[in-house]
Amino acid sequence: MGWPISLPGPKFGTWGTRQGGAGNLCDTEEAMSIPKRLLACLIICALTFATAPRANATAYEGHPKLVIILVLDQFRADYLERYRADFKGKGFKLLLDHGAVFPDCYYGYANTETAPGHSTIGTGAYTDGHGIGSNEWWDLARKKDSTVTSVEDERYALVGLPSGAKTTPGASTRNLLASTVGDELRLDTLGASEVYGVSLKDRAAILPAGATANGAFWIDQASGRFITSTFYMQQLPDWAQAFDDGPRIAQAMQEAQAPANTTNFYGVVGGTAAAVSYELDFAKALIIGANLGKHPTTDMLTLSISSTDILGHRVGPDADEQRQMVDAVDIDLDEFFTWLDKNVEGGLGNVWIALTADHGVAPVPANAAKLGLNAASIDLKKLVDNLNYSINQKFSPGEKIDYMLPKQSFPYLALNQPAFERAGINEQEAEQAVEGFLPAAFASLTPPDESKGPATSKLPPTSALYRVYTRQQLAQGQLPNTPFGQLIAHSYTPNGGWYVMVIPQAFQMADHETGGTDHFTPYSYDRHVPLVLYGAPFAPGTYHGRVEPVDIAATFATVLGVNQPSSSVGNILTQSLKPAAAVVYPKPVPAGHARPAHRRPASEKKQ
Ligand SMILES: [Zn+2]
């Protein structure tokens, strides 16, 4: 059954007015008397609504047929300029040459990790709006011996695991406090629009798509099979089962030169270019299998490419290997976009694509230090040991109580609430004590300089704290009224129990003495990501000036004609919107002439 609602003209007229339509004409008639002006306005408005083409840009009419939010995991925006000369075909160049390009897109919070990044892209909100502060955290009410991940949910089960696989909790959006733009699309079309999420990572598939998604798919890390959760469905759809049972996993392993008996697909294959095309082939199977782009209303796919992050952590942003990965992604996107052009009704003219990333990344500390930056590698275990020692001295002299929980990562350091409570210490005292001990704990990581006289060359980097805030300060907004304070305020999460938020000095991170790098800070290198909007409503060009990833959901919601996500704080990127009358979509294919949904050109079939 088709979607029954057809929106009336004035809605489009209003949008057109903002672009300089009838409203401006009325405003210029200053010399007329009020009744005459009113009459003139009425006539002009009536003529406008009678003759202006419809904006043809609403989800309710299937304009566009398909929206793809394409996330490259750990992809700093400068890559697009650094490697632009490498790009061939219609991969990145399709977006850079024919899209609205925003080179100055920076996350507006300080906790630049994967789960919050993907949540922000979907919801148009920061952590203080969507609740996801990090990839995992301590939740002692749910688990005493380890952290929980942002999406794990023991109330559900995983679906599609190979037989005999270890049972692990299912996954859901249980911690996501805000709706996504996909949720709003589903809500406003009463479920007629379909929304899916795909990634190698569970959090990157689940969080940007949202609670109402028809499905989210990610891989079982051991086998590489795409799986889902009973949160979405009881069993894999036939097309997904067929993909998993087919030759594609073996092909990816062969391309990655992985041993045939590999039991760690994610680690061995995930960080290679073979996993990019593997993931994109699953996305194609989904688009065909779920009939995305063939419904009367707009469908949406959030697609997060994980391989850039898996490799990037190992080699850093400046390695040849990462450049080769970016170039491989370019080739795979060329193939994927070409495929979309042939397989979505009306081609790419019926598709919108947003390109962005969930976070950037820091240079490998050793490389930054070589150039003279104070890029120390922080011994996090020793830092936590130092904190425990100091807290024991203050509250329980002579004892060895673990006041800090055992598994820690920046930027939120987790306090052992029960241990403090047993000692009769409340949250405020506990967090302030940790805050107070942190500068000395950092200082003790670097031995004092014993040399005599001035140094003859740059001294080695020293671990150093920049700022620390307690959970209570974040929750109560006791932060400086500055741009930096805003970044911290946006990083408040109710998850993780008692914690302090720790910001080391720029270019520093935990435990990366032997190579590799990380992202988790409020510094520009972690916050700078691509933003390109491609599709009929977006005027191609380069738009300088600060924008943020929250603007994607806000802008798409507006142009689709649906509500903003529940906690959206994004701006509408009006500078990139064409006048409504200039937005043109391909005419629908006459009945009987549509390409069969399952047909793929023989040349594109992969064995
Ligand atoms: Zn990430």
Coordinates of C-alpha atoms and ligand atoms in Angstrom, one line a residue:
M1 CA 0.0 0.0 0.0
G2 CA 1.3 3.4 -0.9
W3 CA 1.9 6.2 1.5
P4 CA -1.4 8.1 1.7
I5 CA -0.3 11.6 2.7
S6 CA 0.5 14.4 0.2
L7 CA 1.6 17.6 1.9
P8 CA -0.1 20.8 0.8
G9 CA 1.6 23.6 -1.1
P10 CA 2.2 26.2 1.6
K11 CA 4.7 24.0 3.4
F12 CA 6.9 24.2 0.3
G13 CA 6.1 27.8 -0.2
T14 CA 7.4 28.6 3.2
W15 CA 10.7 26.8 2.5
G16 CA 10.9 28.7 -0.8
T17 CA 10.3 32.0 0.9
R18 CA 13.3 31.6 3.1
Q19 CA 15.3 31.2 -0.1
G20 CA 14.2 34.6 -1.4
G21 CA 10.7 33.9 -2.9
A22 CA 7.4 35.7 -2.4
G23 CA 8.2 37.1 1.0
N24 CA 11.0 39.3 -0.3
L25 CA 8.8 40.6 -3.1
C26 CA 6.1 41.7 -0.5
D27 CA 8.8 43.5 1.6
T28 CA 9.9 45.7 -1.3
E29 CA 6.5 47.2 -1.8
E30 CA 7.2 49.9 0.8
A31 CA 5.3 52.8 -0.9
M32 CA 2.0 51.0 -1.1
S33 CA -0.8 51.6 1.4
I34 CA -1.4 48.7 3.9
P35 CA -4.6 47.4 2.2
K36 CA -2.9 47.6 -1.2
R37 CA 0.2 45.8 0.1
L38 CA -2.0 43.1 1.7
L39 CA -3.8 42.6 -1.6
A40 CA -0.6 42.5 -3.6
C41 CA 0.9 40.0 -1.1
L42 CA -2.2 37.8 -1.3
I43 CA -2.1 37.8 -5.1
I44 CA 1.6 37.1 -5.3
C45 CA 1.3 34.4 -2.6
A46 CA -1.6 32.8 -4.5
L47 CA 0.3 32.9 -7.8
T48 CA 3.4 31.5 -6.1
F49 CA 1.6 28.5 -4.6
A50 CA -0.3 27.9 -7.8
T51 CA 2.7 28.0 -10.1
A52 CA 5.9 27.2 -8.1
P53 CA 7.1 23.7 -8.6
R54 CA 6.9 21.6 -5.5
A55 CA 10.1 21.3 -3.6
N56 CA 10.2 17.6 -4.4
A57 CA 12.3 17.1 -1.3
T58 CA 10.2 15.3 1.2
A59 CA 10.5 11.8 2.6
Y60 CA 6.7 11.3 2.1
E61 CA 7.0 11.3 -1.6
G62 CA 10.2 9.2 -1.7
H63 CA 12.4 12.2 -2.4
P64 CA 15.1 11.0 -2.3
K65 CA 14.6 7.2 -2.5
L66 CA 17.6 6.5 -0.3
V67 CA 19.7 8.4 2.2
I68 CA 23.1 7.1 3.0
I69 CA 25.0 8.4 6.0
L70 CA 28.5 7.2 5.3
V71 CA 30.9 7.2 8.2
L72 CA 34.6 6.5 7.9
D73 CA 35.8 5.4 11.3
Q74 CA 38.8 7.4 12.4
F75 CA 39.1 9.6 9.3
R76 CA 40.6 13.0 9.9
A77 CA 39.4 15.7 7.5
D78 CA 42.8 16.6 6.3
Y79 CA 43.1 13.2 4.5
L80 CA 40.8 14.5 1.8
E81 CA 43.2 17.3 1.0
R82 CA 46.5 15.4 1.6
Y83 CA 45.6 12.5 -0.7
R84 CA 43.3 14.4 -3.2
A85 CA 45.8 13.9 -6.0
D86 CA 45.5 10.1 -5.4
F87 CA 41.7 10.0 -5.9
K88 CA 40.4 8.5 -9.2
G89 CA 37.0 7.8 -10.6
K90 CA 33.8 8.6 -8.8
G91 CA 34.7 7.7 -5.3
F92 CA 35.7 10.6 -3.1
K93 CA 35.7 12.8 -6.2
L94 CA 32.0 12.3 -6.7
L95 CA 31.4 13.8 -3.3
L96 CA 34.2 16.4 -3.5
D97 CA 33.4 17.6 -7.0
H98 CA 29.6 17.4 -6.9
G99 CA 28.8 17.8 -3.2
A100 CA 28.6 20.6 -0.6
V101 CA 32.0 20.3 1.0
F102 CA 32.6 21.7 4.6
P103 CA 36.3 21.5 5.2
D104 CA 36.0 23.0 8.8
C105 CA 33.8 20.4 10.5
Y106 CA 34.7 19.8 14.2
Y107 CA 33.0 17.8 16.9
G108 CA 31.7 20.1 19.7
Y109 CA 32.6 17.8 22.6
A110 CA 35.7 16.5 24.2
N111 CA 35.1 12.7 24.3
T112 CA 36.0 11.8 20.8
E113 CA 35.4 8.1 20.7
T114 CA 33.6 5.7 18.4
A115 CA 30.3 5.1 20.3
P116 CA 29.7 8.8 21.1
G117 CA 30.7 9.9 17.6
H118 CA 28.3 7.6 15.9
S119 CA 25.5 8.5 18.3
T120 CA 26.2 12.2 17.6
I121 CA 26.0 11.7 13.9
G122 CA 22.6 10.0 14.2
T123 CA 21.0 12.1 16.9
G124 CA 22.4 15.6 16.1
A125 CA 23.2 15.8 19.9
Y126 CA 26.3 15.6 22.0
T127 CA 26.9 13.2 24.8
D128 CA 25.0 15.4 27.2
G129 CA 22.0 14.9 24.9
H130 CA 22.4 11.2 23.8
G131 CA 24.0 9.8 26.9
I132 CA 26.8 7.8 25.2
G133 CA 30.1 9.0 26.7
S134 CA 32.5 6.2 25.6
N135 CA 32.8 2.8 24.1
E136 CA 32.5 1.0 27.4
W137 CA 32.2 1.9 31.0
W138 CA 31.7 0.4 34.5
D139 CA 28.2 -0.3 35.5
L140 CA 28.5 -2.2 38.8
A141 CA 24.7 -2.8 39.0
R142 CA 24.9 -4.9 35.8
K143 CA 28.4 -6.4 36.0
K144 CA 30.9 -6.5 38.9
D145 CA 34.0 -7.9 37.1
S146 CA 34.3 -5.9 33.9
T147 CA 33.0 -3.0 32.0
V148 CA 29.8 -3.0 29.8
T149 CA 30.0 -1.9 26.2
S150 CA 27.8 1.0 24.9
V151 CA 25.5 -1.4 23.2
E152 CA 25.7 -4.8 24.9
D153 CA 22.4 -5.9 26.4
E154 CA 22.0 -9.1 28.3
R155 CA 18.2 -9.0 27.8
Y156 CA 18.7 -9.9 24.2
A157 CA 20.7 -12.5 22.3
L158 CA 22.9 -12.3 19.2
V159 CA 21.5 -13.7 16.0
G160 CA 23.4 -15.4 13.2
L161 CA 26.5 -16.6 15.2
P162 CA 28.1 -19.7 13.8
S163 CA 27.1 -22.9 15.5
G164 CA 29.2 -23.6 18.6
A165 CA 30.1 -20.0 19.1
K166 CA 30.5 -18.7 22.6
T167 CA 27.3 -17.2 23.9
T168 CA 27.6 -13.5 24.5
P169 CA 25.0 -10.8 25.4
G170 CA 22.9 -9.4 22.6
A171 CA 22.9 -5.7 21.8
S172 CA 20.5 -2.8 21.6
T173 CA 20.2 1.0 21.8
R174 CA 19.4 0.7 25.6
N175 CA 21.8 3.5 26.5
L176 CA 20.9 5.9 23.7
L177 CA 18.8 8.6 25.2
A178 CA 17.9 10.5 22.0
S179 CA 16.1 9.6 18.8
T180 CA 18.0 9.6 15.5
V181 CA 17.1 11.2 12.2
G182 CA 16.3 7.7 11.0
D183 CA 13.9 7.3 14.0
E184 CA 12.2 10.5 13.0
L185 CA 11.9 9.3 9.4
R186 CA 10.3 6.1 10.8
L187 CA 8.0 8.0 13.2
D188 CA 6.8 10.5 10.6
T189 CA 6.0 7.9 8.0
L190 CA 4.5 5.5 10.6
G191 CA 7.1 3.0 9.8
A192 CA 6.8 3.1 6.0
S193 CA 10.4 4.2 5.6
E194 CA 13.0 1.6 6.4
V195 CA 16.2 2.3 8.2
Y196 CA 19.2 0.1 8.6
G197 CA 22.7 0.3 10.1
V198 CA 25.8 -1.6 8.9
S199 CA 29.4 -1.7 10.2
L200 CA 32.0 -4.2 11.2
K201 CA 31.5 -2.9 14.8
D202 CA 28.3 -3.4 16.7
R203 CA 28.2 0.1 18.2
A204 CA 28.9 1.7 14.8
A205 CA 26.0 -0.2 13.2
I206 CA 23.5 0.2 16.1
L207 CA 23.9 3.8 17.4
P208 CA 23.6 6.0 14.3
A209 CA 20.6 4.1 13.0
G210 CA 18.6 4.4 16.2
A211 CA 16.0 2.5 18.3
T212 CA 13.4 2.1 15.6
A213 CA 15.8 0.8 12.9
N214 CA 14.5 -2.2 11.0
G215 CA 17.8 -3.8 11.5
A216 CA 21.5 -3.3 12.3
F217 CA 24.2 -5.7 11.2
W218 CA 27.8 -6.1 12.3
I219 CA 30.3 -8.9 12.3
D220 CA 31.0 -11.7 14.7
Q221 CA 34.7 -10.8 15.4
A222 CA 35.9 -14.4 15.3
S223 CA 34.3 -15.7 12.1
G224 CA 33.5 -12.4 10.2
R225 CA 29.9 -13.5 9.7
F226 CA 27.4 -10.6 9.7
I227 CA 25.1 -10.9 12.8
T228 CA 22.4 -8.9 14.5
S229 CA 20.5 -9.1 17.8
T230 CA 17.0 -10.3 18.9
F231 CA 16.4 -6.6 19.6
Y232 CA 15.7 -6.4 15.9
M233 CA 14.8 -9.8 14.7
Q234 CA 14.6 -13.5 15.6
Q235 CA 16.7 -14.8 12.7
L236 CA 18.8 -13.4 9.9
P237 CA 16.9 -12.5 6.8
D238 CA 17.4 -14.9 3.9
W239 CA 19.6 -12.5 2.0
A240 CA 21.9 -12.1 5.0
Q241 CA 22.0 -15.8 5.7
A242 CA 22.9 -16.4 2.0
F243 CA 25.7 -13.7 2.2
D244 CA 27.2 -15.4 5.3
D245 CA 26.9 -18.9 3.9
G246 CA 28.3 -17.8 0.5
P247 CA 32.0 -17.5 -0.6
R248 CA 32.5 -13.8 0.4
I249 CA 34.1 -14.4 3.8
A250 CA 36.7 -16.8 2.3
Q251 CA 37.3 -14.3 -0.5
A252 CA 38.0 -11.5 2.0
M253 CA 40.4 -13.8 4.0
Q254 CA 42.2 -14.7 0.8
E255 CA 42.5 -11.1 -0.3
A256 CA 43.9 -10.2 3.2
Q257 CA 46.3 -13.1 3.0
A258 CA 44.9 -14.4 6.3
P259 CA 45.6 -18.0 7.3
A260 CA 42.6 -20.2 6.4
N261 CA 42.2 -21.2 10.1
T262 CA 42.0 -17.6 11.3
T263 CA 39.8 -17.2 14.4
N264 CA 40.1 -13.5 14.6
F265 CA 38.6 -12.1 11.4
Y266 CA 38.2 -8.7 12.9
G267 CA 41.8 -8.3 13.9
V268 CA 43.4 -10.1 11.0
V269 CA 41.2 -9.1 8.1
G270 CA 39.4 -6.0 9.6
G271 CA 42.4 -3.7 9.2
T272 CA 42.9 -4.5 5.5
A273 CA 41.3 -3.0 2.4
A274 CA 39.8 -6.5 1.8
A275 CA 37.4 -5.8 4.7
V276 CA 36.2 -2.5 3.1
S277 CA 34.9 -4.1 0.0
Y278 CA 33.6 -7.0 2.1
E279 CA 31.5 -4.6 4.1
L280 CA 30.3 -2.7 1.1
D281 CA 29.3 -5.9 -0.6
F282 CA 27.1 -6.7 2.5
A283 CA 25.6 -3.2 2.2
K284 CA 24.7 -4.0 -1.4
A285 CA 23.1 -7.3 -0.4
L286 CA 21.1 -5.4 2.2
I287 CA 20.0 -2.7 -0.2
I288 CA 18.8 -5.4 -2.6
G289 CA 17.5 -7.8 0.0
A290 CA 15.5 -5.2 2.0
N291 CA 14.4 -3.3 -1.1
L292 CA 15.9 -0.1 0.1
G293 CA 15.1 2.7 -2.3
K294 CA 12.1 0.9 -3.6
H295 CA 9.5 2.0 -1.0
P296 CA 7.1 4.9 -1.6
T297 CA 8.8 6.9 1.2
T298 CA 12.5 7.6 1.8
D299 CA 14.7 4.8 3.2
M300 CA 17.9 5.3 5.1
L301 CA 21.2 3.4 5.6
T302 CA 23.9 4.3 8.0
L303 CA 27.1 2.7 6.8
S304 CA 30.2 2.9 8.9
I305 CA 33.5 1.7 7.4
S306 CA 35.6 0.3 10.3
S307 CA 38.9 -0.7 8.6
T308 CA 40.3 2.9 8.6
D309 CA 40.1 2.8 12.4
I310 CA 41.4 -0.8 12.9
L311 CA 44.5 0.0 10.8
G312 CA 44.8 3.6 12.0
H313 CA 45.2 2.7 15.6
R314 CA 48.2 0.4 14.7
V315 CA 50.1 2.7 12.3
G316 CA 48.8 6.2 12.8
P317 CA 47.5 8.8 10.4
D318 CA 50.8 9.6 8.6
A319 CA 51.9 6.0 7.7
D320 CA 52.1 4.9 4.1
E321 CA 49.8 2.0 5.0
Q322 CA 47.0 4.4 6.0
R323 CA 47.4 6.4 2.8
Q324 CA 47.0 3.1 0.9
M325 CA 43.9 2.4 3.0
V326 CA 42.4 5.8 2.1
D327 CA 43.2 5.1 -1.6
A328 CA 41.6 1.7 -1.4
V329 CA 38.5 3.2 0.2
D330 CA 38.4 5.6 -2.7
I331 CA 38.4 2.8 -5.3
D332 CA 35.8 0.8 -3.3
L333 CA 33.5 3.9 -3.0
D334 CA 33.8 4.4 -6.8
E335 CA 32.6 0.9 -7.3
F336 CA 29.8 1.3 -4.6
F337 CA 28.5 4.6 -5.9
T338 CA 28.6 3.3 -9.5
W339 CA 26.6 0.3 -8.3
L340 CA 24.1 2.6 -6.5
D341 CA 23.7 4.5 -9.7
K342 CA 22.6 1.4 -11.5
N343 CA 20.6 -0.2 -8.8
V344 CA 18.6 2.5 -7.1
E345 CA 15.6 3.6 -9.1
G346 CA 16.5 6.8 -10.9
G347 CA 20.2 6.3 -10.0
L348 CA 22.3 8.6 -7.9
G349 CA 20.0 11.5 -8.6
N350 CA 17.6 9.7 -6.2
V351 CA 20.2 9.3 -3.5
W352 CA 21.6 11.6 -0.8
I353 CA 25.0 10.8 0.8
A354 CA 26.5 12.4 3.8
L355 CA 30.2 11.7 4.3
T356 CA 31.7 12.2 7.7
A357 CA 33.7 10.4 10.5
D358 CA 33.1 9.5 14.1
H359 CA 36.4 11.2 15.2
G360 CA 39.9 12.1 13.9
V361 CA 43.1 10.9 15.5
A362 CA 46.4 12.1 17.0
P363 CA 49.7 11.6 15.3
V364 CA 51.8 8.7 16.7
P365 CA 53.4 10.2 19.8
A366 CA 56.9 9.3 18.7
N367 CA 56.4 11.1 15.4
A368 CA 55.0 14.2 17.1
A369 CA 57.8 14.2 19.6
K370 CA 60.4 13.9 16.9
L371 CA 59.1 17.2 15.5
G372 CA 59.4 18.8 18.9
L373 CA 56.0 18.5 20.5
N374 CA 55.6 17.4 24.1
A375 CA 53.9 14.1 23.0
A376 CA 54.5 11.9 25.9
S377 CA 53.1 8.3 26.2
I378 CA 51.3 8.1 29.5
D379 CA 51.8 5.0 31.7
L380 CA 48.1 4.7 32.6
K381 CA 48.6 1.7 34.9
K382 CA 51.3 3.5 36.9
L383 CA 49.1 6.6 37.0
V384 CA 46.2 4.6 38.5
D385 CA 48.6 2.9 41.0
N386 CA 49.9 6.3 42.1
L387 CA 46.3 7.5 42.6
N388 CA 45.4 4.4 44.7
Y389 CA 48.5 4.9 46.8
S390 CA 47.7 8.5 47.5
I391 CA 44.0 7.9 48.3
N392 CA 45.0 5.0 50.7
Q393 CA 47.4 7.3 52.5
K394 CA 44.6 9.9 52.9
F395 CA 41.6 7.7 53.8
S396 CA 43.0 4.3 54.9
P397 CA 46.7 4.6 55.8
G398 CA 48.6 1.3 55.6
E399 CA 46.0 -0.4 53.5
K400 CA 45.9 -1.3 49.8
I401 CA 42.4 -0.7 48.8
D402 CA 41.6 -0.3 45.1
Y403 CA 39.8 3.0 45.1
M404 CA 40.1 3.2 41.3
L405 CA 38.4 0.4 39.3
P406 CA 40.8 -2.0 37.6
K407 CA 40.1 -1.3 33.9
Q408 CA 40.6 2.3 33.0
S409 CA 40.8 4.4 29.9
F410 CA 40.9 8.2 29.1
P411 CA 39.1 10.5 29.3
Y412 CA 36.8 9.2 32.1
L413 CA 38.7 7.6 35.0
A414 CA 36.3 5.4 37.0
L415 CA 36.2 5.5 40.8
N416 CA 35.3 2.4 42.9
Q417 CA 32.2 3.7 44.5
P418 CA 31.6 0.8 46.9
A419 CA 35.2 1.0 48.2
F420 CA 34.8 4.7 48.9
E421 CA 31.4 4.2 50.6
R422 CA 32.8 1.5 52.8
A423 CA 35.3 4.1 54.0
G424 CA 32.5 6.5 54.6
I425 CA 33.4 8.9 51.8
N426 CA 30.8 10.4 49.6
E427 CA 31.0 11.2 45.9
Q428 CA 32.0 14.8 46.3
E429 CA 34.9 14.0 48.6
A430 CA 36.0 11.1 46.6
E431 CA 36.1 12.8 43.2
Q432 CA 37.7 15.9 44.6
A433 CA 40.4 13.8 46.3
V434 CA 41.2 12.1 42.9
E435 CA 41.2 15.5 41.2
G436 CA 43.6 16.8 43.8
F437 CA 46.0 13.9 43.5
L438 CA 46.1 13.8 39.7
P439 CA 48.7 16.5 39.1
A440 CA 51.3 14.8 41.4
A441 CA 50.3 11.4 39.9
F442 CA 51.1 12.7 36.4
A443 CA 54.3 14.4 37.6
S444 CA 55.6 11.2 39.1
L445 CA 55.4 9.4 35.8
T446 CA 58.5 11.3 34.5
P447 CA 61.7 11.0 36.5
P448 CA 63.1 14.4 37.5
D449 CA 65.8 15.8 35.2
E450 CA 69.2 15.2 37.0
S451 CA 71.3 16.8 34.4
K452 CA 73.4 19.8 35.2
G453 CA 73.3 22.9 33.0
P454 CA 71.2 23.8 30.1
A455 CA 70.1 21.1 27.7
T456 CA 71.8 21.0 24.3
S457 CA 68.8 19.6 22.5
K458 CA 65.1 19.3 23.1
L459 CA 64.3 17.4 26.3
P460 CA 62.2 14.2 26.1
P461 CA 58.5 14.6 26.4
T462 CA 57.0 14.6 29.9
S463 CA 53.5 13.4 30.8
A464 CA 51.4 16.3 31.9
L465 CA 47.9 17.0 32.9
Y466 CA 45.9 19.8 31.3
R467 CA 42.6 19.8 33.1
V468 CA 40.5 17.5 35.3
Y469 CA 36.8 17.8 36.1
T470 CA 34.7 15.8 38.5
R471 CA 31.5 14.0 37.4
Q472 CA 29.6 16.3 39.7
Q473 CA 31.1 19.4 38.1
L474 CA 30.0 18.1 34.7
A475 CA 26.5 17.2 35.9
Q476 CA 26.0 20.6 37.5
G477 CA 27.5 22.6 34.7
Q478 CA 30.2 24.0 37.0
L479 CA 32.5 24.7 34.1
P480 CA 34.2 27.8 32.6
N481 CA 32.0 29.9 30.4
T482 CA 34.4 29.5 27.5
P483 CA 34.5 27.5 24.2
F484 CA 36.6 24.9 26.0
G485 CA 34.1 24.8 28.9
Q486 CA 31.4 24.1 26.4
L487 CA 33.3 21.1 25.0
I488 CA 33.5 19.7 28.5
A489 CA 29.8 20.4 29.2
H490 CA 28.8 18.5 26.1
S491 CA 30.8 15.5 27.4
Y492 CA 28.7 14.8 30.4
T493 CA 27.4 11.3 30.6
P494 CA 25.2 9.8 33.3
N495 CA 26.8 6.4 32.7
G496 CA 29.9 5.1 34.4
G497 CA 29.2 5.7 38.1
W498 CA 31.5 8.1 39.9
Y499 CA 34.3 9.4 37.6
V500 CA 36.7 12.2 36.9
M501 CA 37.2 13.5 33.4
V502 CA 40.9 13.8 32.7
I503 CA 42.4 15.9 29.8
P504 CA 46.2 15.4 29.4
Q505 CA 48.1 18.0 27.5
A506 CA 47.8 17.9 23.7
F507 CA 49.4 15.0 21.7
Q508 CA 49.6 12.8 24.8
M509 CA 47.9 9.5 25.3
A510 CA 48.0 6.3 27.3
D511 CA 50.6 3.5 26.6
H512 CA 51.7 4.1 23.0
E513 CA 55.5 3.8 23.5
T514 CA 55.9 1.1 20.9
G515 CA 53.8 2.7 18.2
G516 CA 50.2 3.2 17.3
T517 CA 47.9 6.1 18.3
D518 CA 44.5 7.0 19.8
H519 CA 41.7 9.5 19.9
F520 CA 39.7 10.7 23.0
T521 CA 40.6 14.4 23.5
P522 CA 39.1 17.8 23.0
Y523 CA 42.0 18.7 20.7
S524 CA 41.4 19.7 17.1
Y525 CA 43.2 16.6 15.6
D526 CA 40.6 14.4 17.3
R527 CA 37.6 16.6 16.5
H528 CA 38.3 17.5 12.8
V529 CA 36.2 15.2 10.5
P530 CA 35.0 15.4 6.9
L531 CA 31.5 16.7 6.1
V532 CA 30.2 16.5 2.6
L533 CA 26.5 16.5 1.6
Y534 CA 25.7 15.1 -1.8
G535 CA 22.3 15.0 -3.4
A536 CA 19.6 17.0 -5.2
P537 CA 19.0 19.7 -2.5
F538 CA 22.7 20.5 -1.9
A539 CA 24.5 23.1 -4.0
P540 CA 28.0 21.8 -4.9
G541 CA 30.8 23.9 -3.6
T542 CA 33.3 24.4 -0.8
Y543 CA 31.8 26.1 2.3
H544 CA 34.4 27.4 4.7
G545 CA 33.5 28.2 8.3
R546 CA 33.0 26.1 11.4
V547 CA 30.3 23.4 11.2
E548 CA 29.7 20.3 13.3
P549 CA 28.6 16.7 12.8
V550 CA 25.4 17.5 14.7
D551 CA 24.4 19.6 11.7
I552 CA 24.0 16.5 9.5
A553 CA 20.9 15.1 11.3
A554 CA 19.5 18.6 11.7
T555 CA 19.9 19.4 8.0
F556 CA 18.6 16.1 6.7
A557 CA 15.6 16.3 9.0
T558 CA 14.7 19.7 7.7
V559 CA 15.1 18.8 4.0
L560 CA 13.3 15.5 4.4
G561 CA 10.4 17.4 6.1
V562 CA 10.5 15.4 9.3
N563 CA 11.0 16.4 13.0
Q564 CA 14.4 17.1 14.4
P565 CA 15.7 14.2 16.5
S566 CA 14.6 14.5 20.1
S567 CA 17.8 16.2 21.5
S568 CA 19.1 17.7 18.2
V569 CA 21.2 20.8 18.7
G570 CA 22.5 21.0 15.1
N571 CA 22.3 24.0 12.8
I572 CA 20.7 23.7 9.4
L573 CA 23.4 24.2 6.8
T574 CA 21.2 26.6 4.8
Q575 CA 24.3 28.0 3.0
S576 CA 24.4 24.7 1.0
L577 CA 20.7 24.4 0.2
K578 CA 19.5 25.1 -3.3
P579 CA 16.3 27.1 -3.8
A580 CA 13.4 24.7 -3.6
A581 CA 12.5 25.3 -7.3
A582 CA 16.0 24.2 -8.3
V583 CA 15.7 20.8 -6.6
V584 CA 15.0 18.2 -9.2
Y585 CA 14.6 14.4 -8.9
P586 CA 14.5 11.8 -11.7
K587 CA 11.0 11.1 -12.9
P588 CA 9.6 7.8 -11.6
V589 CA 10.2 4.9 -13.9
P590 CA 6.8 3.9 -15.7
A591 CA 5.3 0.7 -14.4
G592 CA 6.6 -2.3 -16.3
H593 CA 10.0 -0.6 -17.0
A594 CA 11.5 -0.8 -13.6
R595 CA 14.8 -2.8 -13.3
P596 CA 14.1 -6.1 -11.5
A597 CA 15.2 -5.7 -7.9
H598 CA 17.5 -8.7 -7.9
R599 CA 19.3 -8.1 -11.2
R600 CA 23.0 -7.2 -11.1
P601 CA 25.1 -6.6 -14.2
A602 CA 27.2 -9.7 -14.8
S603 CA 30.4 -7.7 -14.8
E604 CA 29.8 -6.6 -11.2
K605 CA 29.2 -10.1 -9.8
K606 CA 31.9 -11.1 -7.5
Q607 CA 32.8 -14.8 -7.1
Ligands
ZN1 ZN 35.9 5.2 15.8

